[in-house]
Amino acid sequence: MKKNCRVVFLPFRSSHSFARGTNLLEAVRKAGLPLKSTCGGKGTCGECLVRVEGGEARGRASAALPQEVRGRGYALACQTSIERDLVVELPKFEEQSISAVAGSRYFEENRDRVSGVFEINPMVRKVSVRVPAPSLSDNSSDLRRLEREVHRETGLRCAHAEYSVLKKLAGVIRDTEGTVSAVLAKSGSEWSLIDVHPEPSRTGLCGLACDIGTTTVVCQVVDLEDGRTLSTSAGLNQQLRCGEDVISRIDYARRPGRLQELQTLAVQTVNALSEKCCREAGITGQDIYAVSLAGNTTMSHLLLGLDPRFIREEPYIPTFNLVPLTKASDLGLNVNPEARVHLAPVVGSYVGGDITAGLLATPILRDAQQTALFIDAGTNGELVVGNKEWLATCACSAGPAFEGGGTKCGLPAIDGAIEAVAFAGGGLDYRVIGGGKPKGLCGSGLVDLLAGLFIRGHIDRSGKINPERAGKRLVRNGDGTGFLVEEAARTFWGRDLVLTEKDIANLIRTKGAVFSACAVLLKNIGLSFDQLDAVHIAGGFGQHLDIENAIRIGLLPDLPRDRFHYLGNTSLSGAYLILLSDRNRQLVNGIARKMTYIELNAEPSYMNEYTGSLFLPHTDIGLFPTVKKLLKPGPKLEK
Amino acid sequence: MKKNCRVVFLPFRSSHSFARGTNLLEAVRKAGLPLKSTCGGKGTCGECLVRVEGGEARGRASAALPQEVRGRGYALACQTSIERDLVVELPKFEEQSISAVAGSRYFEENRDRVSGVFEINPMVRKVSVRVPAPSLSDNSSDLRRLEREVHRETGLRCAHAEYSVLKKLAGVIRDTEGTVSAVLAKSGSEWSLIDVHPEPSRTGLCGLACDIGTTTVVCQVVDLEDGRTLSTSAGLNQQLRCGEDVISRIDYARRPGRLQELQTLAVQTVNALSEKCCREAGITGQDIYAVSLAGNTTMSHLLLGLDPRFIREEPYIPTFNLVPLTKASDLGLNVNPEARVHLAPVVGSYVGGDITAGLLATPILRDAQQTALFIDAGTNGELVVGNKEWLATCACSAGPAFEGGGTKCGLPAIDGAIEAVAFAGGGLDYRVIGGGKPKGLCGSGLVDLLAGLFIRGHIDRSGKINPERAGKRLVRNGDGTGFLVEEAARTFWGRDLVLTEKDIANLIRTKGAVFSACAVLLKNIGLSFDQLDAVHIAGGFGQHLDIENAIRIGLLPDLPRDRFHYLGNTSLSGAYLILLSDRNRQLVNGIARKMTYIELNAEPSYMNEYTGSLFLPHTDIGLFPTVKKLLKPGPKLEK
């Protein structure tokens, strides 16, 4: 019998050979392909679901994979061993999630309100010139004659020319009889010559904006001559195989060689998405002369290959706040090797470039009169309060409950996730991303569900299910007590979709961590919630976060609803703005120094506030007057 | 019989395998080792002489290798085929030539007169600081806390930190509890952090000064904290295997892959010498944080891997004049990868960094009242005239006659070369470098010999030998008519050492090219020779150029003798000064823009002047009044 089996992975079309008996999840990871698995290969989270075509995988029986789904060709990779040649289709995460992670309507509709300017004044510039031929009477070098023309055309003086330009300059100038384009990049207050090529050419002047999330990475290609976004692409961070959250990745990096591995995975992730964006935009990587990256502090360190261990050891110190422009070739990015790379600056170990860049996409830095709160709730929740004059910030460890992690029924905002829930009469209505049968609930769906159950008395203020009110929806099994969201026959998996009391407790801990961090942050600077003129919310909830429901569960403070704005992926929008104008780059670089960073671990009041937030909406119901009014029992739900 | 033979090359101790029958000169070149050969392997120049130990080479008979020398184990590599395992000793050029190529007494004795300043203010700086530990109340990043201390200690603000520093910063700061040294480098008006290491450490702050000549390369290691030269080392430019002069190397570079080969050879040459210097100085390459290179325009282009072809095509245009600081790792130099590399700027295709740097080692840039002429006579002669206020320059193709090339009896200033000749009574006295039997004559010896023969009437003003005056020293053989300098039994080679009429014609062409270039340059700016306050001479003559004799043959103008100064290797001295102080670097970078470059090929009067100079001392003897007085016949020479 053959010792090795060939596995083709779709949609990547990559083919690999593995020893018979290799675990399929291990095989995917060896092949360097992304596949999520939260439970660590125990067969319980159901996230490593793949479709096996043209062959058969010997999968073990599992509660997470009922026979019916298995019969349709699906298998949990972690429970499958490779016994023959296979074609395995991995989930097309990029296509499923893109609508949820890129940009937002707020950003599109409020160009004149956000802090960053929309002028086109990027850190790189292209200029077409006609370099005069040399003569015996003007024997200036090629470089000097070119610099002279660039100065005449733009008023800019090049203080520096890249070595790669010198290498081709004489040839390009003579081949074209001097009709060339020069590409300049700004560094500090000086300009450098970073490329020269024949004119006319098909080479554009493009930029890559990139939000490097712990879970999801999103890239955009931008035309730097007119500011248009040419394409957007999202995918899982390939580092996921090394750990779900920043803490587990920092721990992973401690062993020899693994920091390098994490860096390589980060670069591979960006490169894969960037290449996809370039294909879609009809350009090549060579056209990209500027890269703007925004990520949390750990992601920024790992991308640069910097040891992240001191981020998680008291007193939680990052290596850098501001990294000066780097060259793409230093990082191994598959764009023009001379492309300038800007990394959004870091405030502290848990307030990183995703927040500093993100602020550009909010109105906060624009107005000195209006004080606003900015909440970016991902696995870590980051908060900023302030205005044009002052800024204070802190971070809390919220957990991934609103991003689909840590709950039995949670999912990221991908196809098959319930993104909105409504209680209508005696029933329960929901909307599934992509239509079809539901697989689970994403953040916005969970908020709706929890709020509805709470307001209607199906769960009490501590998150316990009221068996009498839940009626036929009450489920008791090995996972404890739960609330039936949808019955087996109507779900994708063919098994009951249940929100357990454990899930509820997890959601409450997450919303409690965010709310209590807000409370401590405001108290620390002597403000009350009602002094906030606006609350801007960003992060991984999905596109349809219902503010009313978020207040009902105590995630957001009980303020007039028109003060709330859902801003979507501000980190990406900020990275885009940095690419667009050098003024935005200078603005964001200034932010990091301006912010007061409050370390919650050093705040004695945080624990008390947190404990008070572990109820729906809060132990002090007086903080939520509009919710208090609603707390009257409704009719029993029917099936 | 064995197909392959093993050859060990001494003193390199490198061992290589070659097919039986391989030509030994080819083998040396394949092994990447330096061995000069001017005649192109014809067996006539005698330069590829090697000693064969522990084996036997089958050498062809050759006029350049008499049986007696061959019997002592010597062989001409080009005439030898490898027939068995061999140990071959190559000439130890580095040790032989070092006294002739490094520095000069003038430079040592005139520190307060030369243009460059001797202050210690280099482009890199080292500062020891104590970085305070971070705390919850001061959570500034490692980089910011370090920059703060550097600023407190030196007043300098770091605008940039190298990626390599970021990578190790967190570890170094914690391992040392903050007691570190930071190395900064100046770039434009800004400082960058280029290294950080634990303190106390054995790491020094050193620099490498390097003169990259077409034939000879000289390196010096300098302690940048006190300015001392720690070691000096010289060797042949390994590019010699690709051509003797700049034109032949430019032509060589036209074929694919060869530009890369020339660059690699240049870098290998510098690395080998730099490593030798480091060993002698007791430091490692890592201690070298600054490199100052000076070479002619072609050498500078080849070192950077830039296509040199347009240097030799009208209108003779270099790619660059001024290259901003580069990193050592970009060039592949075996010093600290972050070391800053300064390349002395280029004025035109035939006036390069050896001249701009060299001017720092002359008094020319210091004084606005004293106008001086600077002559650097190598294979190409470069001339500069001017003072602090203005500078004009031109170059002429002199040929290698004064560097040991192009004549039958010529040698570089190495062991065995006659460096001085005196005519005493009826005899001829000489001094040999290193003592021992003479192999030939170096530049200063040839000048003495030619002047003596001319003044005593043994040769006439057109360079023809007067058979009657030469008497027994007259030689007539296959090489034509010649003058016997030493008879076979008393020479190293065991054959007559003869100066032929062809050699004399070659020397006259060379001196004529230099003198006529001086005349055209001065005429061009409206000066006469006697308006020169000083004449500074640099170049490859060896240490003992006799000014009186140089005037007698018409190489130098007939001016009061106290106006002449022999400055030695000004290119190396200038590279040293650039290393020593950033003010010198700025000064030399300014020179290139300030110089008026006169292209002799475009000067109609040059040919007339040149033709007039093809006599001893000149067709217009009135230009040389002191020589005219001497022209009376002396006694016949006896054997």
PDB file of N, CA and C in Angstrom, chain A residues 98-137:
ATOM      1  N   ILE A  98     -15.794  39.393   3.628  1.00  0.00           N
ATOM      2  CA  ILE A  98     -15.301  40.692   3.198  1.00  0.00           C
ATOM      3  C   ILE A  98     -16.273  41.827   3.508  1.00  0.00           C
ATOM      4  N   SER A  99     -17.565  41.570   3.364  1.00  0.00           N
ATOM      5  CA  SER A  99     -18.517  42.656   3.589  1.00  0.00           C
ATOM      6  C   SER A  99     -18.494  43.095   5.044  1.00  0.00           C
ATOM      7  N   ALA A 100     -18.119  42.186   5.915  1.00  0.00           N
ATOM      8  CA  ALA A 100     -18.179  42.511   7.332  1.00  0.00           C
ATOM      9  C   ALA A 100     -16.944  43.270   7.813  1.00  0.00           C
ATOM     10  N   VAL A 101     -15.853  43.184   7.096  1.00  0.00           N
ATOM     11  CA  VAL A 101     -14.612  43.704   7.662  1.00  0.00           C
ATOM     12  C   VAL A 101     -14.083  44.964   6.993  1.00  0.00           C
ATOM     13  N   ALA A 102     -14.578  45.275   5.815  1.00  0.00           N
ATOM     14  CA  ALA A 102     -13.985  46.399   5.090  1.00  0.00           C
ATOM     15  C   ALA A 102     -14.825  47.653   5.228  1.00  0.00           C
ATOM     16  N   GLY A 103     -14.179  48.721   5.601  1.00  0.00           N
ATOM     17  CA  GLY A 103     -14.797  50.044   5.575  1.00  0.00           C
ATOM     18  C   GLY A 103     -16.129  50.097   6.301  1.00  0.00           C
ATOM     19  N   SER A 104     -16.854  51.138   6.094  1.00  0.00           N
ATOM     20  CA  SER A 104     -18.179  51.256   6.701  1.00  0.00           C
ATOM     21  C   SER A 104     -18.903  52.390   6.004  1.00  0.00           C
ATOM     22  N   ARG A 105     -20.220  52.360   6.140  1.00  0.00           N
ATOM     23  CA  ARG A 105     -20.987  53.450   5.549  1.00  0.00           C
ATOM     24  C   ARG A 105     -20.648  54.773   6.226  1.00  0.00           C
ATOM     25  N   TYR A 106     -20.418  54.710   7.551  1.00  0.00           N
ATOM     26  CA  TYR A 106     -20.125  55.943   8.278  1.00  0.00           C
ATOM     27  C   TYR A 106     -18.944  56.669   7.633  1.00  0.00           C
ATOM     28  N   PHE A 107     -17.873  55.889   7.356  1.00  0.00           N
ATOM     29  CA  PHE A 107     -16.654  56.467   6.794  1.00  0.00           C
ATOM     30  C   PHE A 107     -16.924  57.060   5.411  1.00  0.00           C
ATOM     31  N   GLU A 108     -17.708  56.311   4.617  1.00  0.00           N
ATOM     32  CA  GLU A 108     -18.015  56.776   3.271  1.00  0.00           C
ATOM     33  C   GLU A 108     -18.842  58.057   3.301  1.00  0.00           C
ATOM     34  N   GLU A 109     -19.746  58.141   4.301  1.00  0.00           N
ATOM     35  CA  GLU A 109     -20.728  59.229   4.302  1.00  0.00           C
ATOM     36  C   GLU A 109     -20.277  60.443   5.104  1.00  0.00           C
ATOM     37  N   ASN A 110     -19.152  60.310   5.842  1.00  0.00           N
ATOM     38  CA  ASN A 110     -18.757  61.403   6.732  1.00  0.00           C
ATOM     39  C   ASN A 110     -17.340  61.893   6.463  1.00  0.00           C
ATOM     40  N   ARG A 111     -16.991  61.989   5.179  1.00  0.00           N
ATOM     41  CA  ARG A 111     -15.640  62.401   4.811  1.00  0.00           C
ATOM     42  C   ARG A 111     -15.278  63.767   5.377  1.00  0.00           C
ATOM     43  N   ASP A 112     -16.258  64.619   5.530  1.00  0.00           N
ATOM     44  CA  ASP A 112     -15.944  65.961   6.014  1.00  0.00           C
ATOM     45  C   ASP A 112     -15.966  66.033   7.535  1.00  0.00           C
ATOM     46  N   ARG A 113     -16.312  64.941   8.210  1.00  0.00           N
ATOM     47  CA  ARG A 113     -16.372  64.991   9.659  1.00  0.00           C
ATOM     48  C   ARG A 113     -15.199  64.273  10.326  1.00  0.00           C
ATOM     49  N   VAL A 114     -14.600  63.272   9.640  1.00  0.00           N
ATOM     50  CA  VAL A 114     -13.548  62.506  10.309  1.00  0.00           C
ATOM     51  C   VAL A 114     -12.283  63.349  10.455  1.00  0.00           C
ATOM     52  N   SER A 115     -11.371  62.866  11.308  1.00  0.00           N
ATOM     53  CA  SER A 115     -10.196  63.660  11.672  1.00  0.00           C
ATOM     54  C   SER A 115      -9.156  63.744  10.548  1.00  0.00           C
ATOM     55  N   GLY A 116      -9.020  62.670   9.786  1.00  0.00           N
ATOM     56  CA  GLY A 116      -8.037  62.671   8.704  1.00  0.00           C
ATOM     57  C   GLY A 116      -8.542  63.489   7.525  1.00  0.00           C
ATOM     58  N   VAL A 117      -7.610  64.093   6.791  1.00  0.00           N
ATOM     59  CA  VAL A 117      -8.018  64.857   5.611  1.00  0.00           C
ATOM     60  C   VAL A 117      -8.046  63.940   4.396  1.00  0.00           C
ATOM     61  N   PHE A 118      -8.886  64.275   3.436  1.00  0.00           N
ATOM     62  CA  PHE A 118      -9.013  63.459   2.237  1.00  0.00           C
ATOM     63  C   PHE A 118      -8.202  64.004   1.060  1.00  0.00           C
ATOM     64  N   GLU A 119      -7.339  64.982   1.318  1.00  0.00           N
ATOM     65  CA  GLU A 119      -6.507  65.517   0.229  1.00  0.00           C
ATOM     66  C   GLU A 119      -5.535  64.441  -0.263  1.00  0.00           C
ATOM     67  N   ILE A 120      -5.175  64.516  -1.527  1.00  0.00           N
ATOM     68  CA  ILE A 120      -4.233  63.545  -2.098  1.00  0.00           C
ATOM     69  C   ILE A 120      -2.830  64.145  -2.080  1.00  0.00           C
ATOM     70  N   ASN A 121      -2.068  63.702  -1.097  1.00  0.00           N
ATOM     71  CA  ASN A 121      -0.747  64.277  -0.842  1.00  0.00           C
ATOM     72  C   ASN A 121       0.096  63.186  -0.186  1.00  0.00           C
ATOM     73  N   PRO A 122       0.301  62.087  -0.928  1.00  0.00           N
ATOM     74  CA  PRO A 122       0.886  60.895  -0.292  1.00  0.00           C
ATOM     75  C   PRO A 122       2.383  61.022  -0.020  1.00  0.00           C
ATOM     76  N   MET A 123       2.922  60.047   0.704  1.00  0.00           N
ATOM     77  CA  MET A 123       4.343  60.062   1.063  1.00  0.00           C
ATOM     78  C   MET A 123       5.235  59.722  -0.120  1.00  0.00           C
ATOM     79  N   VAL A 124       4.611  59.276  -1.231  1.00  0.00           N
ATOM     80  CA  VAL A 124       5.375  59.043  -2.457  1.00  0.00           C
ATOM     81  C   VAL A 124       4.747  59.863  -3.590  1.00  0.00           C
ATOM     82  N   ARG A 125       5.545  60.198  -4.548  1.00  0.00           N
ATOM     83  CA  ARG A 125       5.094  61.063  -5.615  1.00  0.00           C
ATOM     84  C   ARG A 125       5.764  60.634  -6.915  1.00  0.00           C
ATOM     85  N   LYS A 126       5.065  60.817  -8.017  1.00  0.00           N
ATOM     86  CA  LYS A 126       5.638  60.447  -9.310  1.00  0.00           C
ATOM     87  C   LYS A 126       5.669  61.682 -10.190  1.00  0.00           C
ATOM     88  N   VAL A 127       6.780  61.858 -10.884  1.00  0.00           N
ATOM     89  CA  VAL A 127       6.861  63.042 -11.736  1.00  0.00           C
ATOM     90  C   VAL A 127       7.516  62.659 -13.057  1.00  0.00           C
ATOM     91  N   SER A 128       6.887  63.104 -14.152  1.00  0.00           N
ATOM     92  CA  SER A 128       7.443  62.836 -15.481  1.00  0.00           C
ATOM     93  C   SER A 128       8.315  64.006 -15.883  1.00  0.00           C
ATOM     94  N   VAL A 129       9.524  63.691 -16.328  1.00  0.00           N
ATOM     95  CA  VAL A 129      10.441  64.757 -16.727  1.00  0.00           C
ATOM     96  C   VAL A 129      11.133  64.385 -18.025  1.00  0.00           C
ATOM     97  N   ARG A 130      11.761  65.386 -18.613  1.00  0.00           N
ATOM     98  CA  ARG A 130      12.588  65.172 -19.812  1.00  0.00           C
ATOM     99  C   ARG A 130      13.990  65.597 -19.415  1.00  0.00           C
ATOM    100  N   VAL A 131      14.864  64.600 -19.187  1.00  0.00           N
ATOM    101  CA  VAL A 131      16.234  64.894 -18.773  1.00  0.00           C
ATOM    102  C   VAL A 131      17.036  65.282 -20.010  1.00  0.00           C
ATOM    103  N   PRO A 132      17.635  66.473 -20.032  1.00  0.00           N
ATOM    104  CA  PRO A 132      18.372  66.872 -21.231  1.00  0.00           C
ATOM    105  C   PRO A 132      19.590  65.982 -21.449  1.00  0.00           C
ATOM    106  N   ALA A 133      19.950  65.777 -22.703  1.00  0.00           N
ATOM    107  CA  ALA A 133      21.133  64.967 -23.014  1.00  0.00           C
ATOM    108  C   ALA A 133      22.378  65.675 -22.475  1.00  0.00           C
ATOM    109  N   PRO A 134      23.382  64.907 -22.059  1.00  0.00           N
ATOM    110  CA  PRO A 134      24.616  65.541 -21.586  1.00  0.00           C
ATOM    111  C   PRO A 134      25.412  66.041 -22.785  1.00  0.00           C
ATOM    112  N   SER A 135      26.349  66.892 -22.522  1.00  0.00           N
ATOM    113  CA  SER A 135      27.221  67.380 -23.598  1.00  0.00           C
ATOM    114  C   SER A 135      28.591  67.655 -23.004  1.00  0.00           C
ATOM    115  N   LEU A 136      29.538  67.942 -23.882  1.00  0.00           N
ATOM    116  CA  LEU A 136      30.876  68.241 -23.374  1.00  0.00           C
ATOM    117  C   LEU A 136      30.855  69.501 -22.522  1.00  0.00           C
ATOM    118  N   SER A 137      29.904  70.392 -22.801  1.00  0.00           N
ATOM    119  CA  SER A 137      29.886  71.624 -22.010  1.00  0.00           C
ATOM    120  C   SER A 137      29.023  71.468 -20.749  1.00  0.00           C
TER     121      SER A 137
END
